Every structure is written in structure tokens, then in C-alpha cells.
Amino acid sequence: MDCTLQIFLDDRWVDCAQIELNGSRCQWNHPVMYAVEHTDAQLSLAESVDTDIRTAPTMPAFLYDLVPQGDGRRFLLGELKLPDGPDADFPLICAGAFNPVGRIRVAEAVDYFETHVARHPTARGLPGLTIDDVVVRSSEFKETMFLHGMLGTGTTGVQGAAPKYLLTRDRAGLLHGDAVLRDADATQHLIAKLPRGNSAADGKVLRNEAAYMRVAAALGIRTHADLPTLHGDVLLVPRFDRIASGGKVVRLHQESVASILGLSGFELRPSLFEVVAGIRKVATDPSTETLEFIKRDVLNLAMRNTDNHARNTAMQLVEGKVQLTPLFDFAPMYLDPQLIPRALRWYRPDTRVELTDWADVLAALPVSDHERGMLAQALSQFAVQIERLPDIMEAQGVDHDIIEFLTRSIDTQVGQLKALQPPETHHAASEPTYP
Ligand SMILES: Nc1ncnc2c1ncn2[C@@H]1O[C@H](COP(=O)(O)OP(=O)(O)OP(=O)(O)O)[C@@H](O)[C@H]1O
Ligand SMILES: [Mg+2]
């Protein structure tokens, strides 16, 4: 079984890779012309553009960012009449990755989608929806969902466990399934995210996600200029991998840290030290991104966003710069009825022992003493902001019981960050090296 990947460059889709899967052997390469003409347009920040033929027992890690998950996966498995499991990943990409997040898609999936649309000729001309139609799941909304069978909204192109739809706003302000509106008519791209389940706790997590994102923005964490907004039980999240202007759409490179670390599959849990190493390897400004990542983790701990798995952090290429994307999927996940423990932790590279104090984490980071000092200084200043978290959360509309519950975790973070030594008085041993 094989497929062709396409990348969106200068307003058109260009063939960029050939993938072949034979049993447990996967082989892939760039077409020669692509390797010659587009050396700067990598499929993954961890892969160079060249004429090499790569062979491995699994699909390349970056393809896992394109595998349909959640509702989109279930829907497509039904359409393809396939049992679920790792063997389904490749066929799911070949049918479902016609319109994923980022700027890479699968040509065969585009054909699959076109065939599907051809079977539903009326699907093209459906009226646009208002946000109220989406919120109350109006008859128009249901028509859109059923006619497109989730494909038209691009549901198979966005990962994650919560049900969600990719929507695009037209010039009149109405919403359409992302896959059916032409770029020329698009003015804004959004993800409509619904609660993960039917329980009250699921609703509470999603309701507070909007407030959590405002808190992060207030603390100076990198967030999208347009923050998510809550409409009934629908969180409307403006996308940061697309820029629509003047009748054209720019699609930005976006890639999870799981992909950057070369992790094939969904269950792998790297140490946060490995995550930082991966970010630093590809970032244009490694020290800025390291500080940004650590601040996000301080907030994850203080505000108990436990679901910090390796696909909840991603990097993007924007205006020639490789950096962490704006924050996403930041919510009080400790409330999730599925009891989600903190997924990734700081396991010391040499001993594999978990470090739970920032002084220990900083001491073990393989950075220069100068950078370590800068990190310590920035984080001890951050402590002052973290101390004000209860008031900031209150102002941004986080539920009171959540604010109360977080008292202890906030205190722990404040205590640890305040204890960090500023650079002048810092006498840490020189850069640690690991075998
Ligand atoms: N604003 C955004 N712009 C572009 N891509 C985004 C944005 N928000 C999320 N994504 C992408 O969509 C994916 C799913 O979103 P999100 O993580 O919020 O969903 P989720 O269902 O809560 O995920 P999980 O299973 O981790 O709980 C993310 O992994 C990321 O790749
Ligand atoms: Mg997620």
C-alpha cells in the first residue's frame, strides 16, 4: 500500500513524498524534483529534504500527526470497515488526511473525500451556519454533519479525544465545514470543540478551558491573538496554523513534539528533559523556547492541567522562525472523569528518577551556566505572577471551587520558584553531561 504526501507552498499543493508500507516495512522518499527545488520546506523539522530512501519498521513519526483520532477515527473505521488497532493507522491516513492541521496532506485522501462528496451532490451548496446553529445543533447543523458524515468538517484531520469540527467562516460571517469552503471565500478558521463526554465534569472542564486560556494570556504565555470563546457547551477555538487574508490562505508548518522526537505511535511517553532537548534542537531561539516551555509546565502544575502528553505541545514555522505554537488544550484536566494522571514528567536523564523541584530540574538541564542563571532569574520573577494566580483566575472567570482546589499546588510552585537562585549568587556545577 502506498500514498503520496502533498505540501502547501505558495498557494498550491506540491507532491513532496512517496510512502510505501509493506507489512511491517515502511519506506519513504522525496521525489527528486522536490528534493532539488524545496530544500527549505521540510515535512518534519526533524527530517532533511534530500533524495535518500528511508526504511524503518514503522511509519515515520511525522505521519502519526496525520492519523485520525477520536470521533473522526471511529467514523472512518466504520466507513472503511476496518477493526481498530495500529494496523489501521496507515489506511486511516490514506482516507482521512485530506485536510489536516498544518500544511501536509495525503493525495489519496483528497481523492477519497472527492468521491464521498460526489456521492452527495447537494453537500456543496449547503447554507452557512451561525454559531447558534452549531450550539443548539440545529437541523442545518445536523444536515451538514450527516451529509458530510463528518468528512466535510474535516473532523478526521484534527487529533485529540474530544469531539470537534473544523469550521471556516465565510465573508458573511457564517460557518461552513472546513473541507467544503474554498480558500477564496475563507476569512477565519476555527475548531469547534465539544465536551469529551456527557458528564457534568466533562462540561466543566471545557467551560473552564476558555478561562484557563485567558489566564495564560494574562501571565504572558504565548497565546493566539484570538482566544477561544465559549458558546453554550461549544468552545470555539481560532486556529493558528492558518492565516486567511485577501482571498488566500497560508498554511503554516505545525508539528507535535512527539513527531520532532521521532516517536512513532501514540503511547510513548518521553521524559520532559527529552522534550526540551527536541524543542531546542529545532527552535530558532532555544533559550526563549526553553523558558516558555518551563513556564507552561509551571502553569500545568499550578493549575493541574495533567494532560501534558507529547501531542499537546507543538512547534510551528512562522515568518521564518521555528518556535512553540501558541498554547492549546490547556484546561483543568484533573477534573476529567477518566482520571488523567500527569502524562509527562521530569525524569533525570542519568538516573531516571523523577525530579519534582524546579531547582533540581534547572540543575539537571544540559544548558550553559549562563543560561541556567537566566532561567533561574526569569522563573523567580514568574513566581510573583504565580502568587497572584488566584486573583487572575477570579478575574478571568475560572470556577471558584477550582480556584480553591488549586491553593496548594499554587503555593508549591510559588515556594519552589522563589527559592531559585538568581545568577549573581549561583554557583552550580558546570554543564552536566550524560553518557
Ligand atoms: N488553535 C489551534 N490552531 C491549530 N491547531 C490546533 C489549535 N488547537 C488545537 N490544535 C490542534 O488540534 C489538536 C486537537 O486539539 P486539542 O488538543 O485541543 O483536543 P483534545 O481533544 O482536547 O486533545 P486531547 O486528546 O489531548 O485531550 C491538537 O493536538 C493540535 O494539533
Ligand atoms: Mg490535545
GROMACS .gro file of C-alpha atoms and ligand atoms in nm:
model
  467
    1MET     CA    1   0.000   0.000   0.000
    2ASP     CA    2   0.143   0.342  -0.081
    3CYS     CA    3   0.050   0.707  -0.075
    4THR     CA    4   0.172   1.047  -0.188
    5LEU     CA    5   0.210   1.337   0.052
    6GLN     CA    6   0.149   1.692  -0.060
    7ILE     CA    7   0.265   2.015   0.099
    8PHE     CA    8   0.101   2.356   0.063
    9LEU     CA    9   0.361   2.604  -0.066
   10ASP     CA   10   0.299   2.941  -0.233
   11ASP     CA   11  -0.075   2.889  -0.268
   12ARG     CA   12  -0.064   2.541  -0.423
   13TRP     CA   13  -0.029   2.177  -0.326
   14VAL     CA   14   0.303   2.019  -0.428
   15ASP     CA   15   0.386   1.646  -0.423
   16CYS     CA   16   0.659   1.612  -0.160
   17ALA     CA   17   0.695   1.247  -0.057
   18GLN     CA   18   0.616   0.892  -0.155
   19ILE     CA   19   0.533   0.647   0.126
   20GLU     CA   20   0.519   0.271   0.084
   21LEU     CA   21   0.403   0.033   0.354
   22ASN     CA   22   0.461  -0.341   0.308
   23GLY     CA   23   0.367  -0.544   0.612
   24SER     CA   24   0.598  -0.417   0.884
   25ARG     CA   25   0.834  -0.233   0.648
   26CYS     CA   26   0.784   0.130   0.564
   27GLN     CA   27   0.989   0.307   0.301
   28TRP     CA   28   0.969   0.670   0.201
   29ASN     CA   29   1.149   0.933  -0.001
   30HIS     CA   30   1.110   1.275  -0.156
   31PRO     CA   31   1.063   1.296  -0.534
   32VAL     CA   32   1.393   1.411  -0.689
   33MET     CA   33   1.249   1.738  -0.820
   34TYR     CA   34   1.114   1.822  -0.476
   35ALA     CA   35   1.447   1.746  -0.311
   36VAL     CA   36   1.618   1.978  -0.558
   37GLU     CA   37   1.372   2.266  -0.551
   38HIS     CA   38   1.247   2.273  -0.192
   39THR     CA   39   1.538   2.202   0.038
   40ASP     CA   40   1.397   2.452   0.287
   41ALA     CA   41   1.045   2.304   0.303
   42GLN     CA   42   1.082   2.008   0.539
   43LEU     CA   43   0.796   1.767   0.602
   44SER     CA   44   0.918   1.742   0.958
   45LEU     CA   45   1.161   1.972   1.137
   46ALA     CA   46   1.350   1.655   1.230
   47GLU     CA   47   1.397   1.542   0.867
   48SER     CA   48   1.614   1.697   0.598
   49VAL     CA   49   1.495   1.731   0.239
   50ASP     CA   50   1.717   1.506   0.028
   51THR     CA   51   1.699   1.213  -0.215
   52ASP     CA   52   1.769   0.944   0.046
   53ILE     CA   53   1.533   0.648   0.068
   54ARG     CA   54   1.442   0.588   0.434
   55THR     CA   55   1.335   0.243   0.554
   56ALA     CA   56   1.201   0.158   0.900
   57PRO     CA   57   0.977  -0.098   1.072
   58THR     CA   58   0.716   0.174   1.144
   59MET     CA   59   0.567   0.472   0.963
   60PRO     CA   60   0.781   0.787   1.001
   61ALA     CA   61   0.691   0.970   1.323
   62PHE     CA   62   0.555   1.280   1.148
   63LEU     CA   63   0.281   1.072   0.981
   64TYR     CA   64   0.129   0.999   1.323
   65ASP     CA   65   0.032   1.368   1.345
   66LEU     CA   66  -0.198   1.299   1.047
   67VAL     CA   67  -0.371   0.986   1.181
   68PRO     CA   68  -0.740   1.048   1.254
   69GLN     CA   69  -0.822   1.019   1.626
   70GLY     CA   70  -1.135   1.030   1.841
   71ASP     CA   71  -1.471   1.058   1.665
   72GLY     CA   72  -1.313   1.107   1.322
   73ARG     CA   73  -1.122   0.782   1.361
   74ARG     CA   74  -1.430   0.587   1.472
   75PHE     CA   75  -1.636   0.726   1.186
   76LEU     CA   76  -1.375   0.642   0.926
   77LEU     CA   77  -1.311   0.291   1.064
   78GLY     CA   78  -1.684   0.229   1.005
   79GLU     CA   79  -1.665   0.365   0.651
   80LEU     CA   80  -1.356   0.156   0.574
   81LYS     CA   81  -1.496  -0.150   0.758
   82LEU     CA   82  -1.170  -0.191   0.945
   83PRO     CA   83  -1.108  -0.314   1.301
   84ASP     CA   84  -0.929  -0.063   1.524
   85GLY     CA   85  -0.562  -0.108   1.608
   86PRO     CA   86  -0.217   0.012   1.499
   87ASP     CA   87  -0.259  -0.162   1.159
   88ALA     CA   88  -0.547   0.076   1.084
   89ASP     CA   89  -0.327   0.387   1.111
   90PHE     CA   90  -0.198   0.382   0.754
   91PRO     CA   91  -0.534   0.313   0.580
   92LEU     CA   92  -0.687   0.582   0.804
   93ILE     CA   93  -0.431   0.835   0.681
   94CYS     CA   94  -0.493   0.733   0.319
   95ALA     CA   95  -0.865   0.810   0.360
   96GLY     CA   96  -0.879   1.072   0.635
   97ALA     CA   97  -0.577   1.302   0.598
   98PHE     CA   98  -0.722   1.519   0.319
   99ASN     CA   99  -0.735   1.834   0.525
  100PRO     CA  100  -0.528   1.803   0.843
  101VAL     CA  101  -0.395   2.069   1.076
  102GLY     CA  102  -0.068   2.204   0.935
  103ARG     CA  103   0.039   2.213   0.571
  104ILE     CA  104   0.074   1.847   0.474
  105ARG     CA  105  -0.200   1.625   0.334
  106VAL     CA  106  -0.233   1.289   0.161
  107ALA     CA  107  -0.327   1.292  -0.210
  108GLU     CA  108  -0.518   0.961  -0.187
  109ALA     CA  109  -0.727   1.102   0.098
  110VAL     CA  110  -0.820   1.400  -0.119
  111ASP     CA  111  -0.948   1.151  -0.381
  112TYR     CA  112  -1.137   0.966  -0.108
  113PHE     CA  113  -1.304   1.288   0.001
  114GLU     CA  114  -1.388   1.394  -0.356
  115THR     CA  115  -1.552   1.055  -0.417
  116HIS     CA  116  -1.750   1.096  -0.096
  117VAL     CA  117  -1.868   1.444  -0.197
  118ALA     CA  118  -1.963   1.319  -0.545
  119ARG     CA  119  -2.197   1.070  -0.379
  120HIS     CA  120  -2.368   1.361  -0.201
  121PRO     CA  121  -2.405   1.624  -0.473
  122THR     CA  122  -2.620   1.854  -0.258
  123ALA     CA  123  -2.349   1.875   0.006
  124ARG     CA  124  -2.159   2.150  -0.175
  125GLY     CA  125  -2.432   2.409  -0.166
  126LEU     CA  126  -2.535   2.384   0.199
  127PRO     CA  127  -2.611   2.714   0.369
  128GLY     CA  128  -2.362   2.856   0.617
  129LEU     CA  129  -2.433   2.819   0.987
  130THR     CA  130  -2.445   3.070   1.267
  131ILE     CA  131  -2.269   2.985   1.591
  132ASP     CA  132  -2.617   2.938   1.744
  133ASP     CA  133  -2.691   2.668   1.482
  134VAL     CA  134  -2.377   2.489   1.599
  135VAL     CA  135  -2.455   2.536   1.967
  136VAL     CA  136  -2.810   2.407   1.957
  137ARG     CA  137  -2.709   2.150   1.689
  138SER     CA  138  -2.978   2.295   1.463
  139SER     CA  139  -3.133   2.093   1.183
  140GLU     CA  140  -2.896   2.270   0.943
  141PHE     CA  141  -2.602   2.165   1.155
  142LYS     CA  142  -2.722   1.804   1.161
  143GLU     CA  143  -2.778   1.812   0.786
  144THR     CA  144  -2.421   1.932   0.740
  145MET     CA  145  -2.288   1.665   0.975
  146PHE     CA  146  -2.487   1.380   0.826
  147LEU     CA  147  -2.445   1.470   0.461
  148HIS     CA  148  -2.076   1.501   0.501
  149GLY     CA  149  -2.065   1.224   0.751
  150MET     CA  150  -1.809   1.427   0.946
  151LEU     CA  151  -1.576   1.434   0.649
  152GLY     CA  152  -1.682   1.777   0.527
  153THR     CA  153  -1.592   1.946   0.852
  154GLY     CA  154  -1.251   1.790   0.839
  155THR     CA  155  -1.308   1.608   1.166
  156THR     CA  156  -1.067   1.337   1.057
  157GLY     CA  157  -0.795   1.597   1.018
  158VAL     CA  158  -0.776   1.710   1.379
  159GLN     CA  159  -0.646   1.490   1.658
  160GLY     CA  160  -0.747   1.460   2.022
  161ALA     CA  161  -1.009   1.276   2.224
  162ALA     CA  162  -1.276   1.549   2.245
  163PRO     CA  163  -1.531   1.561   1.961
  164LYS     CA  164  -1.451   1.855   1.737
  165TYR     CA  165  -1.521   2.002   1.395
  166LEU     CA  166  -1.306   2.220   1.176
  167LEU     CA  167  -1.514   2.518   1.066
  168THR     CA  168  -1.440   2.809   0.836
  169ARG     CA  169  -1.606   3.149   0.840
  170ASP     CA  170  -1.711   3.299   0.507
  171ARG     CA  171  -1.724   3.668   0.419
  172ALA     CA  172  -2.078   3.694   0.555
  173GLY     CA  173  -1.958   3.564   0.891
  174LEU     CA  174  -2.131   3.226   0.851
  175LEU     CA  175  -1.963   2.898   0.936
  176HIS     CA  176  -1.903   2.609   0.694
  177GLY     CA  177  -1.737   2.270   0.709
  178ASP     CA  178  -1.369   2.347   0.657
  179ALA     CA  179  -1.319   2.097   0.378
  180VAL     CA  180  -1.601   2.237   0.165
  181LEU     CA  181  -1.536   2.612   0.167
  182ARG     CA  182  -1.292   2.737  -0.097
  183ASP     CA  183  -0.984   2.926   0.024
  184ALA     CA  184  -1.102   3.228  -0.174
  185ASP     CA  185  -1.414   3.256   0.045
  186ALA     CA  186  -1.247   3.192   0.382
  187THR     CA  187  -1.194   3.468   0.637
  188GLN     CA  188  -1.124   3.271   0.956
  189HIS     CA  189  -1.053   2.909   1.054
  190LEU     CA  190  -1.185   2.763   1.377
  191ILE     CA  191  -1.206   2.442   1.576
  192ALA     CA  192  -1.542   2.380   1.744
  193LYS     CA  193  -1.462   2.163   2.044
  194LEU     CA  194  -1.729   1.980   2.245
  195PRO     CA  195  -1.701   1.819   2.590
  196ARG     CA  196  -1.514   1.485   2.591
  197GLY     CA  197  -1.811   1.304   2.749
  198ASN     CA  198  -2.162   1.359   2.880
  199SER     CA  199  -2.086   1.407   3.250
  200ALA     CA  200  -2.110   1.737   3.436
  201ALA     CA  201  -1.732   1.721   3.492
  202ASP     CA  202  -1.668   1.700   3.116
  203GLY     CA  203  -1.877   2.014   3.066
  204LYS     CA  204  -1.695   2.190   3.348
  205VAL     CA  205  -1.352   2.111   3.203
  206LEU     CA  206  -1.448   2.255   2.863
  207ARG     CA  207  -1.621   2.562   3.014
  208ASN     CA  208  -1.310   2.643   3.212
  209GLU     CA  209  -1.074   2.588   2.916
  210ALA     CA  210  -1.170   2.933   2.782
  211ALA     CA  211  -1.096   3.095   3.119
  212TYR     CA  212  -0.772   2.896   3.158
  213MET     CA  213  -0.651   3.026   2.822
  214ARG     CA  214  -0.728   3.385   2.928
  215VAL     CA  215  -0.529   3.328   3.247
  216ALA     CA  216  -0.232   3.201   3.045
  217ALA     CA  217  -0.253   3.505   2.817
  218ALA     CA  218  -0.267   3.738   3.119
  219LEU     CA  219   0.052   3.574   3.250
  220GLY     CA  220   0.237   3.642   2.926
  221ILE     CA  221   0.236   3.285   2.796
  222ARG     CA  222   0.238   3.274   2.414
  223THR     CA  223  -0.126   3.252   2.310
  224HIS     CA  224  -0.307   3.313   1.983
  225ALA     CA  225  -0.421   3.676   1.947
  226ASP     CA  226  -0.779   3.546   1.919
  227LEU     CA  227  -0.854   3.347   2.231
  228PRO     CA  228  -1.113   3.067   2.243
  229THR     CA  229  -1.470   3.170   2.324
  230LEU     CA  230  -1.744   2.964   2.486
  231HIS     CA  231  -2.087   2.936   2.323
  232GLY     CA  232  -2.320   2.711   2.521
  233ASP     CA  233  -2.122   2.388   2.551
  234VAL     CA  234  -1.915   2.460   2.240
  235LEU     CA  235  -1.565   2.604   2.267
  236LEU     CA  236  -1.480   2.794   1.952
  237VAL     CA  237  -1.102   2.794   1.909
  238PRO     CA  238  -0.947   3.018   1.639
  239ARG     CA  239  -0.676   2.823   1.453
  240PHE     CA  240  -0.315   2.942   1.449
  241ASP     CA  241  -0.194   2.716   1.168
  242ARG     CA  242  -0.387   2.912   0.904
  243ILE     CA  243  -0.375   3.278   0.803
  244ALA     CA  244  -0.657   3.395   0.577
  245SER     CA  245  -0.626   3.729   0.405
  246GLY     CA  246  -0.703   3.882   0.067
  247GLY     CA  247  -0.881   3.571  -0.062
  248LYS     CA  248  -0.580   3.350   0.007
  249VAL     CA  249  -0.494   3.110   0.285
  250VAL     CA  250  -0.145   3.050   0.418
  251ARG     CA  251  -0.099   2.712   0.584
  252LEU     CA  252   0.183   2.706   0.840
  253HIS     CA  253   0.401   2.408   0.921
  254GLN     CA  254   0.283   2.260   1.252
  255GLU     CA  255   0.421   1.951   1.418
  256SER     CA  256   0.385   1.785   1.759
  257VAL     CA  257   0.691   1.737   1.978
  258ALA     CA  258   0.617   1.364   1.954
  259SER     CA  259   0.695   1.394   1.583
  260ILE     CA  260   1.004   1.609   1.643
  261LEU     CA  261   1.131   1.343   1.886
  262GLY     CA  262   1.076   1.073   1.622
  263LEU     CA  263   0.819   0.890   1.835
  264SER     CA  264   0.616   0.656   1.615
  265GLY     CA  265   0.280   0.564   1.770
  266PHE     CA  266   0.059   0.716   2.036
  267GLU     CA  267   0.158   0.556   2.365
  268LEU     CA  268   0.517   0.672   2.405
  269ARG     CA  269   0.596   0.897   2.700
  270PRO     CA  270   0.928   1.079   2.672
  271SER     CA  271   1.085   1.246   2.975
  272LEU     CA  272   1.032   1.623   2.979
  273PHE     CA  273   1.412   1.655   2.951
  274GLU     CA  274   1.386   1.479   2.614
  275VAL     CA  275   1.100   1.710   2.514
  276VAL     CA  276   1.315   2.013   2.596
  277ALA     CA  277   1.607   1.865   2.401
  278GLY     CA  278   1.377   1.813   2.100
  279ILE     CA  279   1.245   2.168   2.117
  280ARG     CA  280   1.598   2.310   2.149
  281LYS     CA  281   1.722   2.107   1.854
  282VAL     CA  282   1.483   2.272   1.607
  283ALA     CA  283   1.396   2.609   1.766
  284THR     CA  284   1.536   2.928   1.615
  285ASP     CA  285   1.589   3.065   1.967
  286PRO     CA  286   1.638   2.765   2.200
  287SER     CA  287   1.666   2.960   2.525
  288THR     CA  288   1.346   3.159   2.469
  289GLU     CA  289   1.156   2.839   2.389
  290THR     CA  290   1.302   2.657   2.689
  291LEU     CA  291   1.181   2.931   2.922
  292GLU     CA  292   0.840   2.938   2.750
  293PHE     CA  293   0.807   2.559   2.785
  294ILE     CA  294   0.907   2.562   3.151
  295LYS     CA  295   0.662   2.843   3.230
  296ARG     CA  296   0.386   2.641   3.062
  297ASP     CA  297   0.482   2.346   3.278
  298VAL     CA  298   0.474   2.564   3.593
  299LEU     CA  299   0.118   2.652   3.496
  300ASN     CA  300   0.034   2.289   3.418
  301LEU     CA  301   0.141   2.202   3.772
  302ALA     CA  302  -0.012   2.505   3.944
  303MET     CA  303  -0.343   2.478   3.759
  304ARG     CA  304  -0.343   2.098   3.737
  305ASN     CA  305  -0.354   2.057   3.363
  306THR     CA  306  -0.240   1.697   3.386
  307ASP     CA  307  -0.286   1.603   3.020
  308ASN     CA  308   0.060   1.720   2.905
  309HIS     CA  309   0.123   1.436   2.656
  310ALA     CA  310   0.367   1.477   2.366
  311ARG     CA  311   0.096   1.574   2.116
  312ASN     CA  312  -0.032   1.856   2.337
  313THR     CA  313   0.284   2.055   2.266
  314ALA     CA  314   0.363   2.150   1.908
  315MET     CA  315   0.602   2.366   1.712
  316GLN     CA  316   0.537   2.583   1.412
  317LEU     CA  317   0.731   2.767   1.145
  318VAL     CA  318   0.609   3.124   1.129
  319GLU     CA  319   0.777   3.413   0.948
  320GLY     CA  320   1.092   3.205   0.908
  321LYS     CA  321   1.110   3.126   1.281
  322VAL     CA  322   1.069   2.784   1.441
  323GLN     CA  323   0.901   2.813   1.781
  324LEU     CA  324   0.641   2.658   2.009
  325THR     CA  325   0.290   2.717   1.877
  326PRO     CA  326   0.061   2.933   2.085
  327LEU     CA  327  -0.070   2.736   2.384
  328PHE     CA  328  -0.358   2.492   2.323
  329ASP     CA  329  -0.552   2.226   2.515
  330PHE     CA  330  -0.493   2.397   2.850
  331ALA     CA  331  -0.772   2.309   3.092
  332PRO     CA  332  -0.840   2.175   3.446
  333MET     CA  333  -0.786   1.818   3.330
  334TYR     CA  334  -0.755   1.694   3.691
  335LEU     CA  335  -1.138   1.705   3.687
  336ASP     CA  336  -1.168   1.467   3.392
  337PRO     CA  337  -1.381   1.165   3.489
  338GLN     CA  338  -1.126   0.937   3.319
  339LEU     CA  339  -0.872   1.038   3.586
  340ILE     CA  340  -0.585   1.159   3.374
  341PRO     CA  341  -0.255   1.149   3.566
  342ARG     CA  342   0.021   1.389   3.466
  343ALA     CA  343   0.142   1.221   3.149
  344LEU     CA  344   0.498   1.354   3.110
  345ARG     CA  345   0.741   1.419   3.393
  346TRP     CA  346   1.097   1.536   3.453
  347TYR     CA  347   1.292   1.210   3.474
  348ARG     CA  348   1.659   1.286   3.537
  349PRO     CA  349   1.842   1.164   3.226
  350ASP     CA  350   2.115   0.969   3.406
  351THR     CA  351   1.923   0.815   3.698
  352ARG     CA  352   1.568   0.810   3.552
  353VAL     CA  353   1.448   0.938   3.892
  354GLU     CA  354   1.163   1.189   3.878
  355LEU     CA  355   1.254   1.545   3.976
  356THR     CA  356   0.974   1.748   4.131
  357ASP     CA  357   1.153   2.066   4.236
  358TRP     CA  358   1.247   2.336   3.985
  359ALA     CA  359   1.590   2.385   4.144
  360ASP     CA  360   1.669   2.019   4.068
  361VAL     CA  361   1.527   2.040   3.717
  362LEU     CA  362   1.733   2.350   3.636
  363ALA     CA  363   2.047   2.195   3.782
  364ALA     CA  364   2.000   1.888   3.562
  365LEU     CA  365   1.923   2.076   3.240
  366PRO     CA  366   2.211   2.039   2.996
  367VAL     CA  367   2.249   2.414   2.931
  368SER     CA  368   2.534   2.656   2.998
  369ASP     CA  369   2.562   2.808   3.346
  370HIS     CA  370   2.486   3.144   3.192
  371GLU     CA  371   2.156   3.017   3.052
  372ARG     CA  372   2.076   2.834   3.375
  373GLY     CA  373   2.121   3.162   3.560
  374MET     CA  374   1.893   3.343   3.316
  375LEU     CA  375   1.629   3.073   3.356
  376ALA     CA  376   1.650   3.094   3.735
  377GLN     CA  377   1.612   3.470   3.726
  378ALA     CA  378   1.316   3.466   3.485
  379LEU     CA  379   1.142   3.193   3.683
  380SER     CA  380   1.191   3.365   4.018
  381GLN     CA  381   1.025   3.671   3.863
  382PHE     CA  382   0.748   3.447   3.732
  383ALA     CA  383   0.686   3.345   4.095
  384VAL     CA  384   0.548   3.691   4.164
  385GLN     CA  385   0.288   3.640   3.889
  386ILE     CA  386   0.206   3.286   4.003
  387GLU     CA  387   0.146   3.420   4.352
  388ARG     CA  388  -0.129   3.637   4.205
  389LEU     CA  389  -0.288   3.343   4.021
  390PRO     CA  390  -0.597   3.316   4.244
  391ASP     CA  391  -0.689   3.680   4.170
  392ILE     CA  392  -0.608   3.643   3.800
  393MET     CA  393  -0.819   3.327   3.778
  394GLU     CA  394  -1.103   3.503   3.956
  395ALA     CA  395  -1.082   3.798   3.713
  396GLN     CA  396  -1.079   3.562   3.412
  397GLY     CA  397  -1.380   3.363   3.528
  398VAL     CA  398  -1.236   3.031   3.648
  399ASP     CA  399  -1.491   2.848   3.871
  400HIS     CA  400  -1.449   2.922   4.241
  401ASP     CA  401  -1.416   2.562   4.352
  402ILE     CA  402  -1.131   2.514   4.106
  403ILE     CA  403  -0.951   2.823   4.237
  404GLU     CA  404  -0.992   2.692   4.590
  405PHE     CA  405  -0.874   2.344   4.498
  406LEU     CA  406  -0.559   2.486   4.339
  407THR     CA  407  -0.442   2.673   4.652
  408ARG     CA  408  -0.190   2.405   4.748
  409SER     CA  409  -0.046   2.344   4.403
  410ILE     CA  410  -0.003   2.719   4.351
  411ASP     CA  411   0.172   2.756   4.689
  412THR     CA  412   0.410   2.474   4.599
  413GLN     CA  413   0.503   2.642   4.271
  414VAL     CA  414   0.548   2.983   4.432
  415GLY     CA  415   0.770   2.835   4.704
  416GLN     CA  416   0.989   2.647   4.457
  417LEU     CA  417   1.026   2.935   4.212
  418LYS     CA  418   1.106   3.190   4.483
  419ALA     CA  419   1.381   2.965   4.613
  420LEU     CA  420   1.562   2.965   4.279
  421GLN     CA  421   1.895   3.143   4.299
  422PRO     CA  422   1.945   3.447   4.076
  423PRO     CA  423   2.258   3.437   3.853
  424GLU     CA  424   2.487   3.654   4.073
  425THR     CA  425   2.474   3.412   4.364
  426HIS     CA  426   2.450   3.099   4.155
  427HIS     CA  427   2.737   2.853   4.198
  428ALA     CA  428   2.603   2.545   4.022
  429ALA     CA  429   2.846   2.293   3.884
  430SER     CA  430   2.924   2.337   3.519
  431GLU     CA  431   2.709   2.188   3.245
  432PRO     CA  432   2.609   1.831   3.331
  433THR     CA  433   2.695   1.568   3.076
  434TYR     CA  434   2.522   1.236   3.044
  435PRO     CA  435   2.659   0.915   2.897
  436LIG     N1  436  -0.582   2.686   1.788
  436LIG     C1  437  -0.531   2.583   1.720
  436LIG     N2  438  -0.477   2.601   1.597
  436LIG     C2  439  -0.425   2.499   1.528
  436LIG     N3  440  -0.423   2.371   1.573
  436LIG     C3  441  -0.476   2.347   1.694
  436LIG     C4  442  -0.532   2.451   1.774
  436LIG     N4  443  -0.579   2.395   1.889
  436LIG     C5  444  -0.553   2.263   1.880
  436LIG     N5  445  -0.492   2.233   1.763
  436LIG     C6  446  -0.453   2.101   1.713
  436LIG     O1  447  -0.566   2.016   1.728
  436LIG     C7  448  -0.535   1.906   1.810
  436LIG     C8  449  -0.655   1.873   1.899
  436LIG     O2  450  -0.686   1.983   1.982
  436LIG     P1  451  -0.692   1.965   2.141
  436LIG     O3  452  -0.560   1.917   2.188
  436LIG     O4  453  -0.744   2.091   2.197
  436LIG     O5  454  -0.801   1.849   2.151
  436LIG     P2  455  -0.831   1.742   2.266
  436LIG     O6  456  -0.936   1.654   2.212
  436LIG     O7  457  -0.859   1.812   2.395
  436LIG     O8  458  -0.698   1.663   2.279
  436LIG     P3  459  -0.657   1.552   2.391
  436LIG     O9  460  -0.691   1.421   2.335
  436LIG    O10  461  -0.512   1.581   2.403
  436LIG    O11  462  -0.732   1.588   2.515
  436LIG     C9  463  -0.411   1.946   1.885
  436LIG    O12  464  -0.334   1.834   1.919
  436LIG    C10  465  -0.340   2.038   1.789
  436LIG    O13  466  -0.264   1.963   1.696
  437MG      MG  467  -0.494   1.759   2.286
   0.00000   0.00000   0.00000
